[in-house]
Coordinates of C-alpha atoms in Angstrom, one line a residue:
X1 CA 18.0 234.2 238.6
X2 CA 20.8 234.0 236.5
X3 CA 21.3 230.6 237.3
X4 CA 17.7 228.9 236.7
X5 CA 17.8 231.8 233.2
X6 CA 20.9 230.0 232.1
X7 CA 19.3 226.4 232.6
X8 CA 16.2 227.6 230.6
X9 CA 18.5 228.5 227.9
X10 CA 20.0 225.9 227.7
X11 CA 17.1 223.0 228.6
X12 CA 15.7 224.9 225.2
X13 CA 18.6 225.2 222.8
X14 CA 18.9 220.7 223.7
X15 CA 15.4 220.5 222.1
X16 CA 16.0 222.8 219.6
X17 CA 19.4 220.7 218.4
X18 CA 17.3 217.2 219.3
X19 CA 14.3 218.7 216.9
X20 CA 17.4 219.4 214.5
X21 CA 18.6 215.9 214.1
X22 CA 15.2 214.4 214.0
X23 CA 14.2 216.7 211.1
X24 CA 17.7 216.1 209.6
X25 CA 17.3 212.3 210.0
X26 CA 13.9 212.5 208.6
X27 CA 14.8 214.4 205.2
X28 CA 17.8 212.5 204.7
X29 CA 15.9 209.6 203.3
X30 CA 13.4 212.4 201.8
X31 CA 10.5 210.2 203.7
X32 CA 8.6 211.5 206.7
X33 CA 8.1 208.9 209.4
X34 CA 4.4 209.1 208.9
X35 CA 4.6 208.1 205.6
X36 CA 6.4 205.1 206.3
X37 CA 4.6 201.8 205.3
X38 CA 5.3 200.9 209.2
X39 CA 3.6 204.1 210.5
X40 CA 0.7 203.2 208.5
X41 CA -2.7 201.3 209.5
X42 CA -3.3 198.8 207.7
X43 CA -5.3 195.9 209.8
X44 CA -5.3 193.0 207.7
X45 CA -8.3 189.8 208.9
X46 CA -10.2 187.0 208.0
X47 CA -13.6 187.7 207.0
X48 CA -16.7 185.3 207.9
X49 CA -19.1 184.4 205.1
X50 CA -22.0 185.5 207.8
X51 CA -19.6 189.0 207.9
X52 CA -20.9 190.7 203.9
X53 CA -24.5 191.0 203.3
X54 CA -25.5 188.7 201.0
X55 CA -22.9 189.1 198.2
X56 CA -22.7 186.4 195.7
X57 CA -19.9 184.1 196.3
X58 CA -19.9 181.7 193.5
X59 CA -17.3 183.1 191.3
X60 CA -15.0 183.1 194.4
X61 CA -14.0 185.2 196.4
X62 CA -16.2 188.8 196.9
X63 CA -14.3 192.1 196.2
X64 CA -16.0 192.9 199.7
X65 CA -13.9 190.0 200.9
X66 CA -10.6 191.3 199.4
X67 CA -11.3 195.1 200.9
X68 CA -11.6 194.1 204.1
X69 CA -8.7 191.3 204.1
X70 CA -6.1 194.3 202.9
X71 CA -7.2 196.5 205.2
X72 CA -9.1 198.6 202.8
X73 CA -12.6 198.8 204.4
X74 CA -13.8 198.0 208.1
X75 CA -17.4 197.0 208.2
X76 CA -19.1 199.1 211.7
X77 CA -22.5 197.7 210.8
X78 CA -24.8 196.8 208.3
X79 CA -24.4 198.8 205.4
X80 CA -22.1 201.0 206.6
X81 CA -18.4 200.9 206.5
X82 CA -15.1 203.0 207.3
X83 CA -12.6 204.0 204.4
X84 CA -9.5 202.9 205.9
X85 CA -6.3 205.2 204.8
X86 CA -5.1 203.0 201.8
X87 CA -9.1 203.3 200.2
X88 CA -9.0 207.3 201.1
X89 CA -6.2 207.4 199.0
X90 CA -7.7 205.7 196.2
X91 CA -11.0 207.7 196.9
X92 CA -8.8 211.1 196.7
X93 CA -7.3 210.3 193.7
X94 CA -10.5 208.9 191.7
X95 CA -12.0 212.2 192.9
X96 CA -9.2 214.2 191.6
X97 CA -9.7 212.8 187.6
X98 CA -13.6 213.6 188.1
X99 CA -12.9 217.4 189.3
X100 CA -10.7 217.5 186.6
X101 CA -13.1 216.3 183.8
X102 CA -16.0 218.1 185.5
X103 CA -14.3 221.2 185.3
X104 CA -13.1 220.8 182.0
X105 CA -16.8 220.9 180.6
X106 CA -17.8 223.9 182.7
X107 CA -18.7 222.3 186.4
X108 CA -18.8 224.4 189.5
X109 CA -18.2 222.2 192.5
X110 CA -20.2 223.3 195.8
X111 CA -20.9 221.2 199.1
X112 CA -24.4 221.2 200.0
X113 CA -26.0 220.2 203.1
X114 CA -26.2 215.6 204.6
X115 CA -28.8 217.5 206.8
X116 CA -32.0 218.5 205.0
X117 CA -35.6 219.3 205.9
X118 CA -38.8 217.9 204.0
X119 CA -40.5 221.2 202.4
X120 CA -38.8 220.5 198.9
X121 CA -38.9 217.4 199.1
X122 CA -42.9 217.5 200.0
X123 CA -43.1 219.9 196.3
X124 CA -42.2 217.7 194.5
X125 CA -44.3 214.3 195.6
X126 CA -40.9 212.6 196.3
X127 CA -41.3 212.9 200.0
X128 CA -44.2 209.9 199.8
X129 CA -42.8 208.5 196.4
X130 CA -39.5 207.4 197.7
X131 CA -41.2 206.2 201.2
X132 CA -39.4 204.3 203.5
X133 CA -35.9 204.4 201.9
X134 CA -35.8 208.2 203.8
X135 CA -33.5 208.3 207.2
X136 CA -35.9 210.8 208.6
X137 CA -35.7 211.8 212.5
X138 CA -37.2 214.4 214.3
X139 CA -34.6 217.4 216.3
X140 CA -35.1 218.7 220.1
X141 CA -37.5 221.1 218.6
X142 CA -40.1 218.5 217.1
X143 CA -39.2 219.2 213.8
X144 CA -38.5 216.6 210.6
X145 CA -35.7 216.6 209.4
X146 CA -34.1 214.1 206.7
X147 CA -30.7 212.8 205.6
X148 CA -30.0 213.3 201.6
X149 CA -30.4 210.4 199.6
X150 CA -29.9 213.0 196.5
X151 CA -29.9 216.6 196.1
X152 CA -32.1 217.7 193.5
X153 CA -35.0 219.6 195.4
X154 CA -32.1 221.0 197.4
X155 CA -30.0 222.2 194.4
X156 CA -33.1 223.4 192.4
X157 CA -34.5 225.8 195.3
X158 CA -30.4 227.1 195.1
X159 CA -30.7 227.9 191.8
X160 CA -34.1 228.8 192.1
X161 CA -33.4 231.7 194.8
X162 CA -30.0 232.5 193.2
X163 CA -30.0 233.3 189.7
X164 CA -31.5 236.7 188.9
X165 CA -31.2 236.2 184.6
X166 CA -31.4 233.5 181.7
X167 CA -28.0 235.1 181.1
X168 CA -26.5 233.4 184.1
X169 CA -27.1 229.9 182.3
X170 CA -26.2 227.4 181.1
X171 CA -25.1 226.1 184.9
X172 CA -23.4 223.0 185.5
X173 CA -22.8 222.7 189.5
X174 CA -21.8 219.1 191.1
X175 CA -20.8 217.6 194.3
X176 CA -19.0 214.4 195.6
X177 CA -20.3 214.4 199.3
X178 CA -22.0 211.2 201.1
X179 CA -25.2 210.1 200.8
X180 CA -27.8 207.8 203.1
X181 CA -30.4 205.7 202.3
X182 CA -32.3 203.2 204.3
X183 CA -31.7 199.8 202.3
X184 CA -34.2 197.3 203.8
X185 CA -31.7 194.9 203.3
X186 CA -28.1 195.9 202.6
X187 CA -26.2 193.7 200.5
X188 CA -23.1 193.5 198.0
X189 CA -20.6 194.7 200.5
X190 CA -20.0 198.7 199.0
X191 CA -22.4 197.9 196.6
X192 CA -25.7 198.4 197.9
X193 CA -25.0 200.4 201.6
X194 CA -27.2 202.7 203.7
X195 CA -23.9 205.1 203.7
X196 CA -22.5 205.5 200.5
X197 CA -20.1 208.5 198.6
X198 CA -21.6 209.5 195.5
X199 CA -20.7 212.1 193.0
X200 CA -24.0 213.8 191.3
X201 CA -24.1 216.7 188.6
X202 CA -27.0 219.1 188.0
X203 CA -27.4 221.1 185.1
X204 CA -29.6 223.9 184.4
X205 CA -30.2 225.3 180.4
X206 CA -32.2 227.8 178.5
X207 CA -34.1 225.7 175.6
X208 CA -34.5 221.5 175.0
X209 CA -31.6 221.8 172.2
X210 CA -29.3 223.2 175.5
X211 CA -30.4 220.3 177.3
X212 CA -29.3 218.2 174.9
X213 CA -25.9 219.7 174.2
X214 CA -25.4 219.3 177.6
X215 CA -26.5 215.7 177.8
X216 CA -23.9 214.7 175.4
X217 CA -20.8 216.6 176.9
X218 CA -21.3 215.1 180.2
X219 CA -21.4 211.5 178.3
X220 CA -18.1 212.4 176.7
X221 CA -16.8 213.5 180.1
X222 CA -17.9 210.6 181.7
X223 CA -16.6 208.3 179.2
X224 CA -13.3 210.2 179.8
X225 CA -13.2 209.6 183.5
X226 CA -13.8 206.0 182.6
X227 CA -11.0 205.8 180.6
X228 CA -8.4 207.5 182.7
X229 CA -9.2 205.2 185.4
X230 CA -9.0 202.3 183.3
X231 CA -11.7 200.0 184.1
X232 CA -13.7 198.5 181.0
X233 CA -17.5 199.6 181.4
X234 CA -20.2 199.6 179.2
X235 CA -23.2 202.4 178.6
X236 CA -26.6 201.7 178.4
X237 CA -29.9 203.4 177.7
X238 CA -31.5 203.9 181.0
X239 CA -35.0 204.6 182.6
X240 CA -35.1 208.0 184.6
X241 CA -37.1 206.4 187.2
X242 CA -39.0 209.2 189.3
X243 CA -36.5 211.9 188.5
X244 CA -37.6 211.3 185.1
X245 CA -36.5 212.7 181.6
X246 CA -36.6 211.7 178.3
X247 CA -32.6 211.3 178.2
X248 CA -30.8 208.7 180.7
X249 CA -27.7 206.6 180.4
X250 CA -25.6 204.5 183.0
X251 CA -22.3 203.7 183.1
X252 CA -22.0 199.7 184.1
X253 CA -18.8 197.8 185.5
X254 CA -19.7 194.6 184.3
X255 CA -19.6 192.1 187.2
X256 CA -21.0 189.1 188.6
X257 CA -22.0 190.8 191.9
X258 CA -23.9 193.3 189.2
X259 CA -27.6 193.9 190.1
X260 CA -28.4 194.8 186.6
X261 CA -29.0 192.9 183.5
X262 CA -27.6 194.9 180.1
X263 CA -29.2 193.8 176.4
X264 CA -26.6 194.0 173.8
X265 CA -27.0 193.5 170.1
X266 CA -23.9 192.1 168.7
X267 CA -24.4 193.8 165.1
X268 CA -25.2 197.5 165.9
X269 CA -23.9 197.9 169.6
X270 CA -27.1 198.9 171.1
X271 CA -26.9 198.3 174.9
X272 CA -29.7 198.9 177.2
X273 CA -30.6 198.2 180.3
X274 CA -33.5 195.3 180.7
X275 CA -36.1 197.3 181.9
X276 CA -35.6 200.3 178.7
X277 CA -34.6 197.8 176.0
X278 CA -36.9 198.1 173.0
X279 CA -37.1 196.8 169.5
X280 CA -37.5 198.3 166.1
X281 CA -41.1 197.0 165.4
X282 CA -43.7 195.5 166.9
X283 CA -43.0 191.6 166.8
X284 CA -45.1 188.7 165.4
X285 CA -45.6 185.8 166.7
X286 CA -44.5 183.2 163.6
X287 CA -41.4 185.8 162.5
X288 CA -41.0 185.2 158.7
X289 CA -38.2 186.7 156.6
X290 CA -37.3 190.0 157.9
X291 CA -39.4 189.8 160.8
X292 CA -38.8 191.0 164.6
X293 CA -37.8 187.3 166.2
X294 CA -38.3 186.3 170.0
X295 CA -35.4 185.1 172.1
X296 CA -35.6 184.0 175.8
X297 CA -32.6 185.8 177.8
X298 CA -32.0 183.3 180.5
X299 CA -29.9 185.1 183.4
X300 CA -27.5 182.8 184.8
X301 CA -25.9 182.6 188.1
X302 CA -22.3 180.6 189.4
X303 CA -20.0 178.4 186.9
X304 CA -23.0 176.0 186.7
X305 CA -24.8 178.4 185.0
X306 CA -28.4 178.2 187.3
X307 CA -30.9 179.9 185.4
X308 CA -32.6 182.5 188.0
X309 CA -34.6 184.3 185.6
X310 CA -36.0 184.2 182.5
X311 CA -37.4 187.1 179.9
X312 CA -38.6 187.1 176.5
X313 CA -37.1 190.0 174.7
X314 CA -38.1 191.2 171.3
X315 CA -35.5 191.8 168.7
X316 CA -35.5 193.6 165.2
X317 CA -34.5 192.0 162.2
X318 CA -30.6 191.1 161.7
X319 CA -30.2 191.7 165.8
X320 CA -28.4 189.3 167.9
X321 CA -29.0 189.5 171.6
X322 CA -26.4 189.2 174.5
X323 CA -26.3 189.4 178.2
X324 CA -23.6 191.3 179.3
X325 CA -24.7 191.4 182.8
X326 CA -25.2 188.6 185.4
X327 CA -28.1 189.1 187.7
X328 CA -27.9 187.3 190.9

């Protein structure tokens, strides 16, 4: 017994002095061997034209194209694709500056549910509104059951259930978690996916003039996430769509994959999206001397400059129209 007790002691201080020299090795360089650029996956292939969803190619090469070439993104199907470790890194990091301006202005970050059932949802008139773009199945127990495209009915019956006094407001609670829609046809590569990360903000006041306070931080902490991670954007009046609101903005990367078309008036800097942009006055139709005028913003596609679209837009008095976006 002595014997086979001796081996033992011995078999185990050999993998305790091999684990020594590895670890000793390993900090020597002060680089872990899984860091290593060699321990890393980084597939790296041609991509197919046929292989993106219909992403414009004309101004050469798609970002989608450039993703998956590095070895950013892997496409699993349509719509849907994997982060690969190099674009979790950049994800991580892009997240970090958000929770950092969110919480600067107040935001709570919580982690609510992929999986949700329809009773809010039903409230609210969204459930038939929003129609087919739902990923709704039914469990073992015959029950519906949905997959979030947003979070609003969720977070509101939260709030709803869990604050006892006005005191507890204002409330600024957000998330970055995934989201799933049913795109009838995905497209655009990351752009426009049935899988998709997304990083939403409620807020919940006492009084409009709250609201409105609120409104205008978040701008400013949007604008400063922007700006930290250094892409040029512009910000335009919105429409709320069927969240509604009298108060929307978006953030735009301008880009000629953009779905979007952005109105920009060269002497005041009003931007706005097509669909919200107004003028001043109503317009007449022979503008005289300080008159609204009419201008036809042609939407171009590729280096040829293929008109695709065409819409009259009026325009106040000493306004000069752009296009900031290209619509494809």
């Amino acid at each position: 017994m002595s014997n086979s007790g001796g081996a033992l002691i011995r078999g185990v201080r050999g993998l305790w002095q091999a684990r020594a020299r590895f670890s000793s090795k390993s900090s020597s360089s002060g680089i872990l061997p899984e860091g290593r650029m060699s321990w890393m996956l980084l597939p790296t292939k041609k991509v197919s034209k046929s292989n993106v969803e219909g992403e414009g190619r004309t101004a050469g090469q798609s970002t989608t194209d450039m993703l998956t070439k590095a070895g950013y993104i892997y496409q699993s199907s349509a719509g849907i694709y994997t982060l690969m470790p190099l674009a979790q890194r950049v994800m991580q990091k892009i997240e970090l500056i958000i929770d950092e301006e969110m919480q600067r202005v107040g935001g709570q970050k919580l982690a609510m549910p992929n999986l949700l059932t329809p009773e809010n949802w039903k409230k609210t008139g969204r459930w038939q509104s929003t129609g087919d773009e739902l990923f709704s199945f039914k469990d073992r127990k015959n029950a519906t059951m949905l997959l979030g495209p947003t979070h609003e009915e969720e977070i509101t019956a939260i709030v709803k259930d869990m604050v006892r006094s006005y005191r507890q407001y204002p409330l600024r609670l957000y998330q970055t978690t995934r989201k799933f829609r049913d795109e009838a046809r995905p497209r655009a590569g990351l752009l426009r996916g049935r899988e998709f990360m997304m990083k939403d903000m409620y807020t919940f006041d006492v009084g409009k003039q709250q609201a409105i306070d609120t409104f205008h931080a978040m701008e400013t902490a949007y604008r400063r996430c922007f700006g930290r991670i250094g892409v040029a954007y512009a910000v335009a009046d919105a429409d709320s769509g069927n969240i509604g609101g009298s108060l929307s903005k978006e953030f735009h990367f301008v880009n000629q994959s953009g779905e979007d078309t952005l109105l920009k008036c060269n002497s005041c800097g009003y931007t706005a999206n097509e669909e919200r942009a107004l003028s001043k006055s109503p317009v007449d139709k022979a503008a005289g001397a300080g008159q609204n005028k009419r201008y036809v913003a042609r939407i171009v596609e590729g280096s040829d400059g293929k008109v695709v679209k065409q819409r009259i837009v009026e325009v106040a008095h000493g306004h000069e129209p752009s296009v900031l976006k290209i619509k494809r």
